[in-house]
Coordinates of C-alpha atoms (C1' of nucleotides) in Angstrom, one line a residue:
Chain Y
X1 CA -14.9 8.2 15.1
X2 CA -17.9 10.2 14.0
X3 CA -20.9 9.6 16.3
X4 CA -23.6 11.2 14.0
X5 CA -26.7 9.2 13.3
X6 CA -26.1 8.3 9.2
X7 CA -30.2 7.6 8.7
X8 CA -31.2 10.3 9.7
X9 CA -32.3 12.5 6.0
X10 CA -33.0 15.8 6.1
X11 CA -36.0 15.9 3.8
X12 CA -37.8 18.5 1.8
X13 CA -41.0 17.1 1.7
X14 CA -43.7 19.5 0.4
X15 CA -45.2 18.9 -2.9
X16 CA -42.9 20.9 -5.3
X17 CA -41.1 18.1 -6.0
X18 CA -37.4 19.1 -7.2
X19 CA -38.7 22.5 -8.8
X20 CA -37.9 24.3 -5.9
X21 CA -34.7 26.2 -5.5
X22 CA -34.9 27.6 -1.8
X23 CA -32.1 29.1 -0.4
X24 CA -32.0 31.6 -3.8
X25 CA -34.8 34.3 -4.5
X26 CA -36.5 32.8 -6.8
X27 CA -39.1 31.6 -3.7
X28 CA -41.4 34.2 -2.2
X29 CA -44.4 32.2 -1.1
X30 CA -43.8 31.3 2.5
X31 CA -42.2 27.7 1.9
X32 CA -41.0 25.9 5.0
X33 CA -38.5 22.7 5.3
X34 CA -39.2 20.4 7.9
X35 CA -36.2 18.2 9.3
X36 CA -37.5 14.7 11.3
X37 CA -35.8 13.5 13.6
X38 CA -38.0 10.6 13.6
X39 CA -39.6 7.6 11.3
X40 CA -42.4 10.2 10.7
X41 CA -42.3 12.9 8.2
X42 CA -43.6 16.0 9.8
X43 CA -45.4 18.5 6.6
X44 CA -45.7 21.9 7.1
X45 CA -46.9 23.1 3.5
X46 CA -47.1 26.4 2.9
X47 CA -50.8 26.7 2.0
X48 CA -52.3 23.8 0.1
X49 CA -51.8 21.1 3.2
X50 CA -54.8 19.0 1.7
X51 CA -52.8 18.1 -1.5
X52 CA -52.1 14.8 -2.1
X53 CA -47.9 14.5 -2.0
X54 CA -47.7 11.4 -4.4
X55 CA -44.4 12.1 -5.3
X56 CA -42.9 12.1 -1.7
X57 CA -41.6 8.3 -1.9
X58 CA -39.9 9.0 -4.8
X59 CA -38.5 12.2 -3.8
X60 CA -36.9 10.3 -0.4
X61 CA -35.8 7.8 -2.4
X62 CA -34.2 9.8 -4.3
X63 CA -32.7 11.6 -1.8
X64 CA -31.0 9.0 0.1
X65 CA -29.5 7.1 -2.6
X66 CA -28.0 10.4 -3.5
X67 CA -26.2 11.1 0.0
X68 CA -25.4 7.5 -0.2
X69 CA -23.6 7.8 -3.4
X70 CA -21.6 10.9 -1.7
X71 CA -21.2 8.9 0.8
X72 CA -19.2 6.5 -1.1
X73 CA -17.6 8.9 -3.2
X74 CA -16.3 10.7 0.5
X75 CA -15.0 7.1 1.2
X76 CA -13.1 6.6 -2.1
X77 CA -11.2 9.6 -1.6
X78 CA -10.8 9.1 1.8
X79 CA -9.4 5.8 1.6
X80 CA -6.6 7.6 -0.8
X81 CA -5.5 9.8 1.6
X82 CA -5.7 6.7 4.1
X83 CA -3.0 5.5 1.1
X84 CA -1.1 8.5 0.5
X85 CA -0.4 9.2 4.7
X86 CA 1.3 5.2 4.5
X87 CA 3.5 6.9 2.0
X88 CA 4.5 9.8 3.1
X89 CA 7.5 9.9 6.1
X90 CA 5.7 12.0 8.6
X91 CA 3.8 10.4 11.2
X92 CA 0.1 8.9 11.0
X93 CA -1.7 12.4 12.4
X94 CA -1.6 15.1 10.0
X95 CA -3.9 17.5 8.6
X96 CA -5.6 16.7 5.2
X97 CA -4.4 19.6 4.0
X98 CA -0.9 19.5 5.4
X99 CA -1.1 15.7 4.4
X100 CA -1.6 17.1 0.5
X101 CA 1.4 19.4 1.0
X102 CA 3.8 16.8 1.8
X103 CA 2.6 14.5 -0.7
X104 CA 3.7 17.7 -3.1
X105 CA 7.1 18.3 -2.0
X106 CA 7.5 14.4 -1.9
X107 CA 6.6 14.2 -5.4
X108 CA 8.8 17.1 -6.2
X109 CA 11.8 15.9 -4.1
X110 CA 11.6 12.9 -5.9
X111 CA 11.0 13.8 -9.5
X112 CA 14.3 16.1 -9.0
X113 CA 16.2 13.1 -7.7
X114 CA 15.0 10.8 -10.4
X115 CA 16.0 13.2 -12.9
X116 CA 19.5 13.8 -11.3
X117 CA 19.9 9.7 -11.1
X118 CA 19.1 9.3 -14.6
X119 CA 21.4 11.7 -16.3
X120 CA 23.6 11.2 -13.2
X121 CA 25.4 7.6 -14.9
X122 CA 22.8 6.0 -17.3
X123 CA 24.3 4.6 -19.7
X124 CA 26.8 6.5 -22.5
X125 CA 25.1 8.1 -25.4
X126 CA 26.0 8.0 -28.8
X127 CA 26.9 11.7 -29.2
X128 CA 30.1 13.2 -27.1
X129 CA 28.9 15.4 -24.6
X130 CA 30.0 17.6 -22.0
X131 CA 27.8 19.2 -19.2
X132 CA 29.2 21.4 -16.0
X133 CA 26.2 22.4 -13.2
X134 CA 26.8 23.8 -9.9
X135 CA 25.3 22.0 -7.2
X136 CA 23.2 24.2 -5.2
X137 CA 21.6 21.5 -2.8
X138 CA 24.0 22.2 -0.2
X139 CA 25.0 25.2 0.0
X140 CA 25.7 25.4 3.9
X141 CA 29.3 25.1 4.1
X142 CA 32.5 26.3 3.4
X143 CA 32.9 24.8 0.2
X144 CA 30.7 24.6 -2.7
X145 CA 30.8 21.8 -5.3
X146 CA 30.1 21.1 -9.3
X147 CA 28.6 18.2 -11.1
X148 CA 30.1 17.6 -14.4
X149 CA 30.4 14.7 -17.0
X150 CA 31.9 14.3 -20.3
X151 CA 30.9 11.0 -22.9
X152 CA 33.0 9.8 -25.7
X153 CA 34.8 7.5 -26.9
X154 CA 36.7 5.3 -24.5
X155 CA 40.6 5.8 -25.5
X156 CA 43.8 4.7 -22.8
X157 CA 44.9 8.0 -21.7
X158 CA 41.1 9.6 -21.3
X159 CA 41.5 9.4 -17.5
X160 CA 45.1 10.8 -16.8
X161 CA 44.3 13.5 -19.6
X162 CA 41.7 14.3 -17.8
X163 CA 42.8 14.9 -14.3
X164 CA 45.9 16.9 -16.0
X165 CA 43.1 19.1 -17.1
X166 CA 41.3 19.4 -13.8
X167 CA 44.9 20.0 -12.0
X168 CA 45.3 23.5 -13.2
X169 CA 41.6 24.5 -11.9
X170 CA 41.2 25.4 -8.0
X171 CA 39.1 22.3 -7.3
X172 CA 39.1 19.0 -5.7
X173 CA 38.0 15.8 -7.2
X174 CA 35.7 14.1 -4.8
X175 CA 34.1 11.6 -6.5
X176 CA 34.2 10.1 -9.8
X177 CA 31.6 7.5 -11.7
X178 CA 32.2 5.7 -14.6
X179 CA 30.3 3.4 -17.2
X180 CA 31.1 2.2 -20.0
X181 CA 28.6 0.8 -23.0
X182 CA 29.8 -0.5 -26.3
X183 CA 32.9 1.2 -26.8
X184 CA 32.0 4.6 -25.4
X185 CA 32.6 5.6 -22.3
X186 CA 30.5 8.5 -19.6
X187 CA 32.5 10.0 -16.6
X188 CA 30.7 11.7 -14.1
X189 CA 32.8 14.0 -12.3
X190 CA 31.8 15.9 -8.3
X191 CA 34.1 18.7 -7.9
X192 CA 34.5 20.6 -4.7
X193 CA 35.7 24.0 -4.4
X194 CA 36.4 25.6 -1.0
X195 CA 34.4 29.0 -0.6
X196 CA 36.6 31.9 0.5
X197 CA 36.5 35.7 0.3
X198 CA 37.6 35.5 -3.2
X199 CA 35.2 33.0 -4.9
X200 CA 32.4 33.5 -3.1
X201 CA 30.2 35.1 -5.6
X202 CA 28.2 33.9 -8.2
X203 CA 30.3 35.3 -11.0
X204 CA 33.0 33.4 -9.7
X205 CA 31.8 30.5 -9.5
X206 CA 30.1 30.5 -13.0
X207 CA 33.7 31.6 -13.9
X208 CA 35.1 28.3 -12.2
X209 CA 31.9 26.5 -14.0
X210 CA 33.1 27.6 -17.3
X211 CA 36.6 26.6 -16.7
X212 CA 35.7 23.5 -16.0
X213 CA 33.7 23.2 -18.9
X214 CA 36.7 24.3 -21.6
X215 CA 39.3 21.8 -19.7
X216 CA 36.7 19.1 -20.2
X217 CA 35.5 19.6 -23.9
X218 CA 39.5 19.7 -24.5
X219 CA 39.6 16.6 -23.3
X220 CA 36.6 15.1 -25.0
X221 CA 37.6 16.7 -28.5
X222 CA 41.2 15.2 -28.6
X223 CA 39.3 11.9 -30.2
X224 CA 40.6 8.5 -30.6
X225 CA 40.2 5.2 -31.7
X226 CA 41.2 3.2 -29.1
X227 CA 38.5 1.0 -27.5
X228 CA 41.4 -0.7 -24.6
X229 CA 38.7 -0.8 -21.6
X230 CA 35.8 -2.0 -24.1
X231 CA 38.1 -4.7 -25.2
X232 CA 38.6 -6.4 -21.9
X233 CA 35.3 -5.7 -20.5
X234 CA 32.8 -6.1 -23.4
X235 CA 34.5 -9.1 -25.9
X236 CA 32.1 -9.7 -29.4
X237 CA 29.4 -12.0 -29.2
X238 CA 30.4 -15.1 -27.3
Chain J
X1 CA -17.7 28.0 -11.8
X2 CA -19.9 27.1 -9.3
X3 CA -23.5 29.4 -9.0
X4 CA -25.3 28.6 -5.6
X5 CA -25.6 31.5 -3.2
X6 CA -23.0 31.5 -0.7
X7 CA -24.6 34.3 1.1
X8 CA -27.9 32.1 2.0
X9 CA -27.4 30.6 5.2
X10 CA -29.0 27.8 7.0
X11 CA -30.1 28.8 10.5
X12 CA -31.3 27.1 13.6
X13 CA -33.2 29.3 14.7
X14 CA -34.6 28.3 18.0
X15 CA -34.0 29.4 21.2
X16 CA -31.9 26.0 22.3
X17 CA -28.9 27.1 21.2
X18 CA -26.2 25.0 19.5
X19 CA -26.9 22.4 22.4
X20 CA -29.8 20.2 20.1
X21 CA -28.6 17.2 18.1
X22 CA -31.0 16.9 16.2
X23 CA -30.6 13.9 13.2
X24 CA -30.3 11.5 16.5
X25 CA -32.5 9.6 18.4
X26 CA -31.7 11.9 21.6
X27 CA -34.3 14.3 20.0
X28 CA -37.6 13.1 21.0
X29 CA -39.5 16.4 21.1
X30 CA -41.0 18.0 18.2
X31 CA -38.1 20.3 17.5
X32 CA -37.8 21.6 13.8
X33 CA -35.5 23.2 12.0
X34 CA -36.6 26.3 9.7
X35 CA -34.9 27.3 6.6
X36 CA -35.2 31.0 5.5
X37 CA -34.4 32.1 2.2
X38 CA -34.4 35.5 2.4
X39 CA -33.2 37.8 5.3
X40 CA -35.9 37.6 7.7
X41 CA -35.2 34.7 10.1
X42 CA -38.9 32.1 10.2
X43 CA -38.9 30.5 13.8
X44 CA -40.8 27.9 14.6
X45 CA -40.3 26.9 18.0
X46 CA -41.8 23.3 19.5
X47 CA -43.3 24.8 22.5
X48 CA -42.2 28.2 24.3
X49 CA -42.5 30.7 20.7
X50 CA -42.2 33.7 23.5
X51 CA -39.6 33.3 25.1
X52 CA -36.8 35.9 24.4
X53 CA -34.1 35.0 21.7
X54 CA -31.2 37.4 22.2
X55 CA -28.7 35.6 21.7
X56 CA -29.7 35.2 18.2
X57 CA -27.1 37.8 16.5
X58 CA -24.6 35.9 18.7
X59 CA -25.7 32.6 16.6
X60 CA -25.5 34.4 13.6
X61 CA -22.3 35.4 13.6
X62 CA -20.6 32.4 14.8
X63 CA -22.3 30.8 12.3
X64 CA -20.8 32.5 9.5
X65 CA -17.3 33.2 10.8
X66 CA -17.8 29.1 11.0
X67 CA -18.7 28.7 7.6
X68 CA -15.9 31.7 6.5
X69 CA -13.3 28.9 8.3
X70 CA -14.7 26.0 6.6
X71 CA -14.3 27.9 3.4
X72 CA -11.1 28.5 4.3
X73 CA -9.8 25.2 4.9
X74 CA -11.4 24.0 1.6
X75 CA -9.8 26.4 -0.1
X76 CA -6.7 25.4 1.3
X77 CA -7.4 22.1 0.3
X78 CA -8.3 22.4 -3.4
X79 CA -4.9 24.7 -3.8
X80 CA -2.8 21.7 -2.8
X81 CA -5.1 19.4 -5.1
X82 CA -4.5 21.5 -7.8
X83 CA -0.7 22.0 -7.7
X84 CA -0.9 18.1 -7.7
X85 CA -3.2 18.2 -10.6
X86 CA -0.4 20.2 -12.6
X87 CA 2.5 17.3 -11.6
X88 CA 1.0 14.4 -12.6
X89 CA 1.3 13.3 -16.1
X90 CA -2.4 13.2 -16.9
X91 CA -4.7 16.0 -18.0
X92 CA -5.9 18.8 -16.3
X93 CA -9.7 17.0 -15.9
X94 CA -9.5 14.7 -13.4
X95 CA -11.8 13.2 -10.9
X96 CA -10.9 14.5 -7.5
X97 CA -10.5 10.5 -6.7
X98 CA -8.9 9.9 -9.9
X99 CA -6.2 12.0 -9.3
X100 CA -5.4 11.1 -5.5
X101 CA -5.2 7.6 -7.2
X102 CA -2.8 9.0 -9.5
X103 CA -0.6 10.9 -6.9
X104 CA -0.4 7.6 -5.4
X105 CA 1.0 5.4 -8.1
X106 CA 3.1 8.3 -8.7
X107 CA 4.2 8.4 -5.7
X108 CA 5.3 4.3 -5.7
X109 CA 6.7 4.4 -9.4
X110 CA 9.0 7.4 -8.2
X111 CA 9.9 5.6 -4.9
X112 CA 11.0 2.6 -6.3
X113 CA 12.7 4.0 -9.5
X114 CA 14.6 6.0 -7.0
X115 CA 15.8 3.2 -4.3
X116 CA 16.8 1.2 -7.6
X117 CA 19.1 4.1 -8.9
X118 CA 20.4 4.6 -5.3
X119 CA 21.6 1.0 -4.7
X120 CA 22.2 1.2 -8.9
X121 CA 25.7 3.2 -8.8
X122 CA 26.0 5.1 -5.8
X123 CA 29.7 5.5 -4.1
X124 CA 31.2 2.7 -2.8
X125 CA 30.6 1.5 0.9
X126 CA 33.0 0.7 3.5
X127 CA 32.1 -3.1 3.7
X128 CA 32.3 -5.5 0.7
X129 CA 29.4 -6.4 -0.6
X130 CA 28.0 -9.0 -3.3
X131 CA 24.2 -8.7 -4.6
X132 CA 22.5 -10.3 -7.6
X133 CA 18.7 -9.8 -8.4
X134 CA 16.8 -10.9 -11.3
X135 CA 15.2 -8.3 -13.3
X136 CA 11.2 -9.0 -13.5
X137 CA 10.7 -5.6 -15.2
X138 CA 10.8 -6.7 -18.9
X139 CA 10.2 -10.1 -19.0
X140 CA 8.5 -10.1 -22.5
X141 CA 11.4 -11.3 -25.0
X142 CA 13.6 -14.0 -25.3
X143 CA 16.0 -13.3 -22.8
X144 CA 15.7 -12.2 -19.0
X145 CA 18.1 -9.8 -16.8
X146 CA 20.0 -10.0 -13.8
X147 CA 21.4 -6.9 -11.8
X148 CA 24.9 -7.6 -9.9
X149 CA 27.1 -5.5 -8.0
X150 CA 30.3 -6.1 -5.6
X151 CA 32.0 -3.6 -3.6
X152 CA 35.5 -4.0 -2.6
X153 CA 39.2 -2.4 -2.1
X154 CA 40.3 -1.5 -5.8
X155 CA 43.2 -4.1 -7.1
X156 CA 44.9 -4.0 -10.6
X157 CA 43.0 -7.5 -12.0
X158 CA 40.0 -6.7 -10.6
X159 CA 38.2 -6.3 -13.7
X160 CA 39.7 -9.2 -15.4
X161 CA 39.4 -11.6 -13.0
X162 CA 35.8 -10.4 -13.2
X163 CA 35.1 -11.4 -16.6
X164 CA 37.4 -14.7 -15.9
X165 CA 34.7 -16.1 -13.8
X166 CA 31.5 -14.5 -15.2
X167 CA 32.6 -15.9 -18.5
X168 CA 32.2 -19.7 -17.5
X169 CA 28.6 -19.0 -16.7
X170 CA 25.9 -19.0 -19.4
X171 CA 24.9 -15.2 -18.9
X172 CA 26.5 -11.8 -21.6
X173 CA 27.8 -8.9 -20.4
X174 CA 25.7 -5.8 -21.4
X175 CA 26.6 -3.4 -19.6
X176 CA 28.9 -2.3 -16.6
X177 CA 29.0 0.5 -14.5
X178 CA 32.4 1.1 -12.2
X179 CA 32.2 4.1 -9.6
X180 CA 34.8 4.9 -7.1
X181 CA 36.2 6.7 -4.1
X182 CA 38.8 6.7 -1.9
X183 CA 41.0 3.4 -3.0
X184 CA 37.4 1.3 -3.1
X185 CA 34.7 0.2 -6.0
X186 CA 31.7 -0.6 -6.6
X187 CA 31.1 -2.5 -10.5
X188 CA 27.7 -2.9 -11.8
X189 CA 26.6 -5.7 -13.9
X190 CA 23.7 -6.0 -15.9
X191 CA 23.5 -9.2 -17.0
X192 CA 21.4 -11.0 -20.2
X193 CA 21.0 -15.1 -20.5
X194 CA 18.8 -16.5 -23.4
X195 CA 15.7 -17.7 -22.5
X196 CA 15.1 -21.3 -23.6
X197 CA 13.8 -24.3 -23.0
X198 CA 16.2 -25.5 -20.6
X199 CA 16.7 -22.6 -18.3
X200 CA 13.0 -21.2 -18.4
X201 CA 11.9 -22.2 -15.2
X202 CA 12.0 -20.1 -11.8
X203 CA 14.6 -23.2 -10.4
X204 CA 17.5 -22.7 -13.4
X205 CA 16.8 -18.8 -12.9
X206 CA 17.8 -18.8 -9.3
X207 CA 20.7 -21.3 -10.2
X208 CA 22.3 -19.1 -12.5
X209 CA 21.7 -16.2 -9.9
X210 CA 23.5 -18.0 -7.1
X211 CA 26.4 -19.4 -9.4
X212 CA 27.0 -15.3 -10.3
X213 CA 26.6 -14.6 -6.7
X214 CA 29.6 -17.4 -6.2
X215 CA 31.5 -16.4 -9.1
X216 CA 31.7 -12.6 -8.0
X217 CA 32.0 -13.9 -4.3
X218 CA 35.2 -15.5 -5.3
X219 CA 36.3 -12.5 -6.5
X220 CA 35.5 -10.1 -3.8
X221 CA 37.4 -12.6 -1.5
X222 CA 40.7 -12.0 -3.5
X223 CA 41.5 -9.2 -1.4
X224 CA 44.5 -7.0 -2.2
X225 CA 46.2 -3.8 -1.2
X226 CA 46.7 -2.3 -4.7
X227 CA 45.1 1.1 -5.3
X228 CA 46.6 1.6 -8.6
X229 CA 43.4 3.3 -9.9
X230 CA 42.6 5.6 -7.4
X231 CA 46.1 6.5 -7.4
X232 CA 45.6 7.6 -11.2
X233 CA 42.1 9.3 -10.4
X234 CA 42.0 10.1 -6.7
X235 CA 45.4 11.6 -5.8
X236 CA 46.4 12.6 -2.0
X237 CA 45.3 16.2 -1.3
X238 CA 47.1 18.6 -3.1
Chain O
dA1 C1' -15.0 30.0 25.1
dA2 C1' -13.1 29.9 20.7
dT3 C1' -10.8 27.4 16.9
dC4 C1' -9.8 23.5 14.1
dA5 C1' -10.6 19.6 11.5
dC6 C1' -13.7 16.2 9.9
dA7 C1' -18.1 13.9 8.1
dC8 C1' -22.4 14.6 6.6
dG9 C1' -26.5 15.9 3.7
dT10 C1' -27.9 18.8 0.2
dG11 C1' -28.5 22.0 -4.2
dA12 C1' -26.4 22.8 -8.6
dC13 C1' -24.4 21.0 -12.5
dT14 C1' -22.9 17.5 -16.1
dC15 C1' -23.1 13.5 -18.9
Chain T
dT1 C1' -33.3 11.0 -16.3
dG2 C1' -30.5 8.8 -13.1
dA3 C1' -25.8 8.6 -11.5
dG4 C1' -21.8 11.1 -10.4
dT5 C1' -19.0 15.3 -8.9
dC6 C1' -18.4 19.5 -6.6
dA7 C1' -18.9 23.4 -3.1
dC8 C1' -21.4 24.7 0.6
dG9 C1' -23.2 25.2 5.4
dT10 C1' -23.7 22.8 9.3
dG11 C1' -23.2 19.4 13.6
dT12 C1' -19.7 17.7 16.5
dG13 C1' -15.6 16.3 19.0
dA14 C1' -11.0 17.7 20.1
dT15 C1' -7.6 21.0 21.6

DNA sequence: AATCACACGTGACTC
DNA sequence: TGAGTCACGTGTGAT
């Protein structure tokens, strides 16, 4: 806790008024700032010491309610900060500044996440689609993986066409998501590859990418009517 | 741009060193503090003005290599404050408060859009599991939202048997979300049931809630060994 | 002893 | 002009 006395004002208290700008050039005459400690103002005016400082109560007034609005202006933001360490994982010490840099990557994690979700399964779109990225969030082991989905029109054999497609391509189907919304249909597909000497370089893998990408949009362009799924799981208006 | 002098320093001057707190009540004496605004340094010592002050350059410098830190850590400071400024949505003037206030609600909006999306889809988990939450979010029209999942081992009539008991209850289908891995499931409901006069009321809302937690209990409880879906999408190594 | 981090009061600027 | 924001230098406790 700070221990510092929070009455105490430093005051300028000659007879200038506000005109002053000490601490810059512009004053030559030998001007002089007194700091009490005290109740008492202690003057030390540099030549006129018999002028009448009228303006003094006004200028000490003014002075304090302007390091009390600071004040509370310090306390606003503080109390944010007080806010933002709650949020943040790391423990209840931390710098300010270090405090402000995890807030940054926490807002930055979590826009990226939000964005991933949202295209992630959200709900079909009206126009077909197909959309092959490589995932490069975890790129320790020996295997590296792709996130693809396709939307379209729901038909029977969408599925099993489908994994035909992804058969003839090195990699391993390790997750699938699917939802369906008036008739059409969005799969999201993970894909795992394993990395070895002969794919591990980026033109490989955008060449595995790619691949992925054609079988799909075969897949997606072979368009039907069928609706099977939609039927049992979305009847008409009841 | 700011256009004070940095180079103008504030000095105490006297020969007590940096031991003085002065601004408390500990000060009795008639200590001062002198503020020069050019180069040569105005003392104006309380009671001994001969004795020797060498260890005035010593003040000096540690003085400013203090401020230099200070300046440093502020600088620090307003770099993270304004990468912040340039990720959240608002413009680029912003109170310094303001914008800590805005990290924050960023912060909480993200955090919960991101635990809903997380427990929205996700891939199945090893236990069964039945939720159903009513959706506060919109609750402007005519009709309010639940949000219902169940996670189980995959069986042929799953689906069906799904619809068998959610149609006896007075809610529509409008949308559904199947993921899944490994032989289990996880199906996402989104629910809709007309608002009227007869069911708007916090009591009927939690009754229809816990007659769809029943109905999808029921079915979560049919357990079966069937896998015939992730036989089609999730074959055995190859 | 030297460094760090914080709170404070203050001058400049803006509305 | 008065109220508010900012950067600065400084006092002070902690490490």
């Amino acid at each position: 806790m700070y221990s510092g006395n929070p009455n105490s004002l430093n005051l300028k208290s000659d007879c200038e008024g506000l005109a002053g700008n000490w601490g810059s050039e512009a004053m030559s005459v030998g001007q002089s700032l007194v700091l009490d400690s005290e109740k008492g103002l202690v003057k030390t005016l540099g030549e006129t010491g018999k002028k009448r400082c009228f303006s003094e109560a006004k200028t000490v007034a003014a002075l304090k309610s302007h390091s009390e609005a600071e004040r509370r202006r310090r306390e606003r933001i503080n109390a944010h900060l007080a806010t933002l360490r709650g949020l943040v994982p790391g423990e209840e010490k931390m710098d300010k500044a270090t405090l402000l840099a995890e807030v940054i990557n926490q807002v930055k994690q979590l826009k990226k996440t939000t964005k991933q979700a949202s295209e992630d399964l959200h709900i079909p779109t009206d126009s077909d689609e197909v959309k092959v990225e490589l995932l490069d969030e975890d790129a320790e082991g020996g295997s590296y993986s792709f996130r693809a989905y396709i939307c379209c029109h729901y038909r029977p054999d969408l599925l099993s066409d489908t994994r035909l497609c992804l058969n003839v391509l090195p990699v391993a189907l390790a997750n699938i998501e699917i939802s369906t919304l008036e008739g059409r249909v969005k799969i999201m597909f993970l894909l795992t590859a394993r990395r070895d000497k002969m794919n591990d370089s980026t033109e490989a893998q955008e060449l595995i990418a790619s691949s992925i990408h054609e079988a799909l949009s075969c897949v997606v362009d072979k368009a039907s009517a069928s609706e099977e799924l939609s039927q049992v799981m979305l009847p008409s208006k009841r």
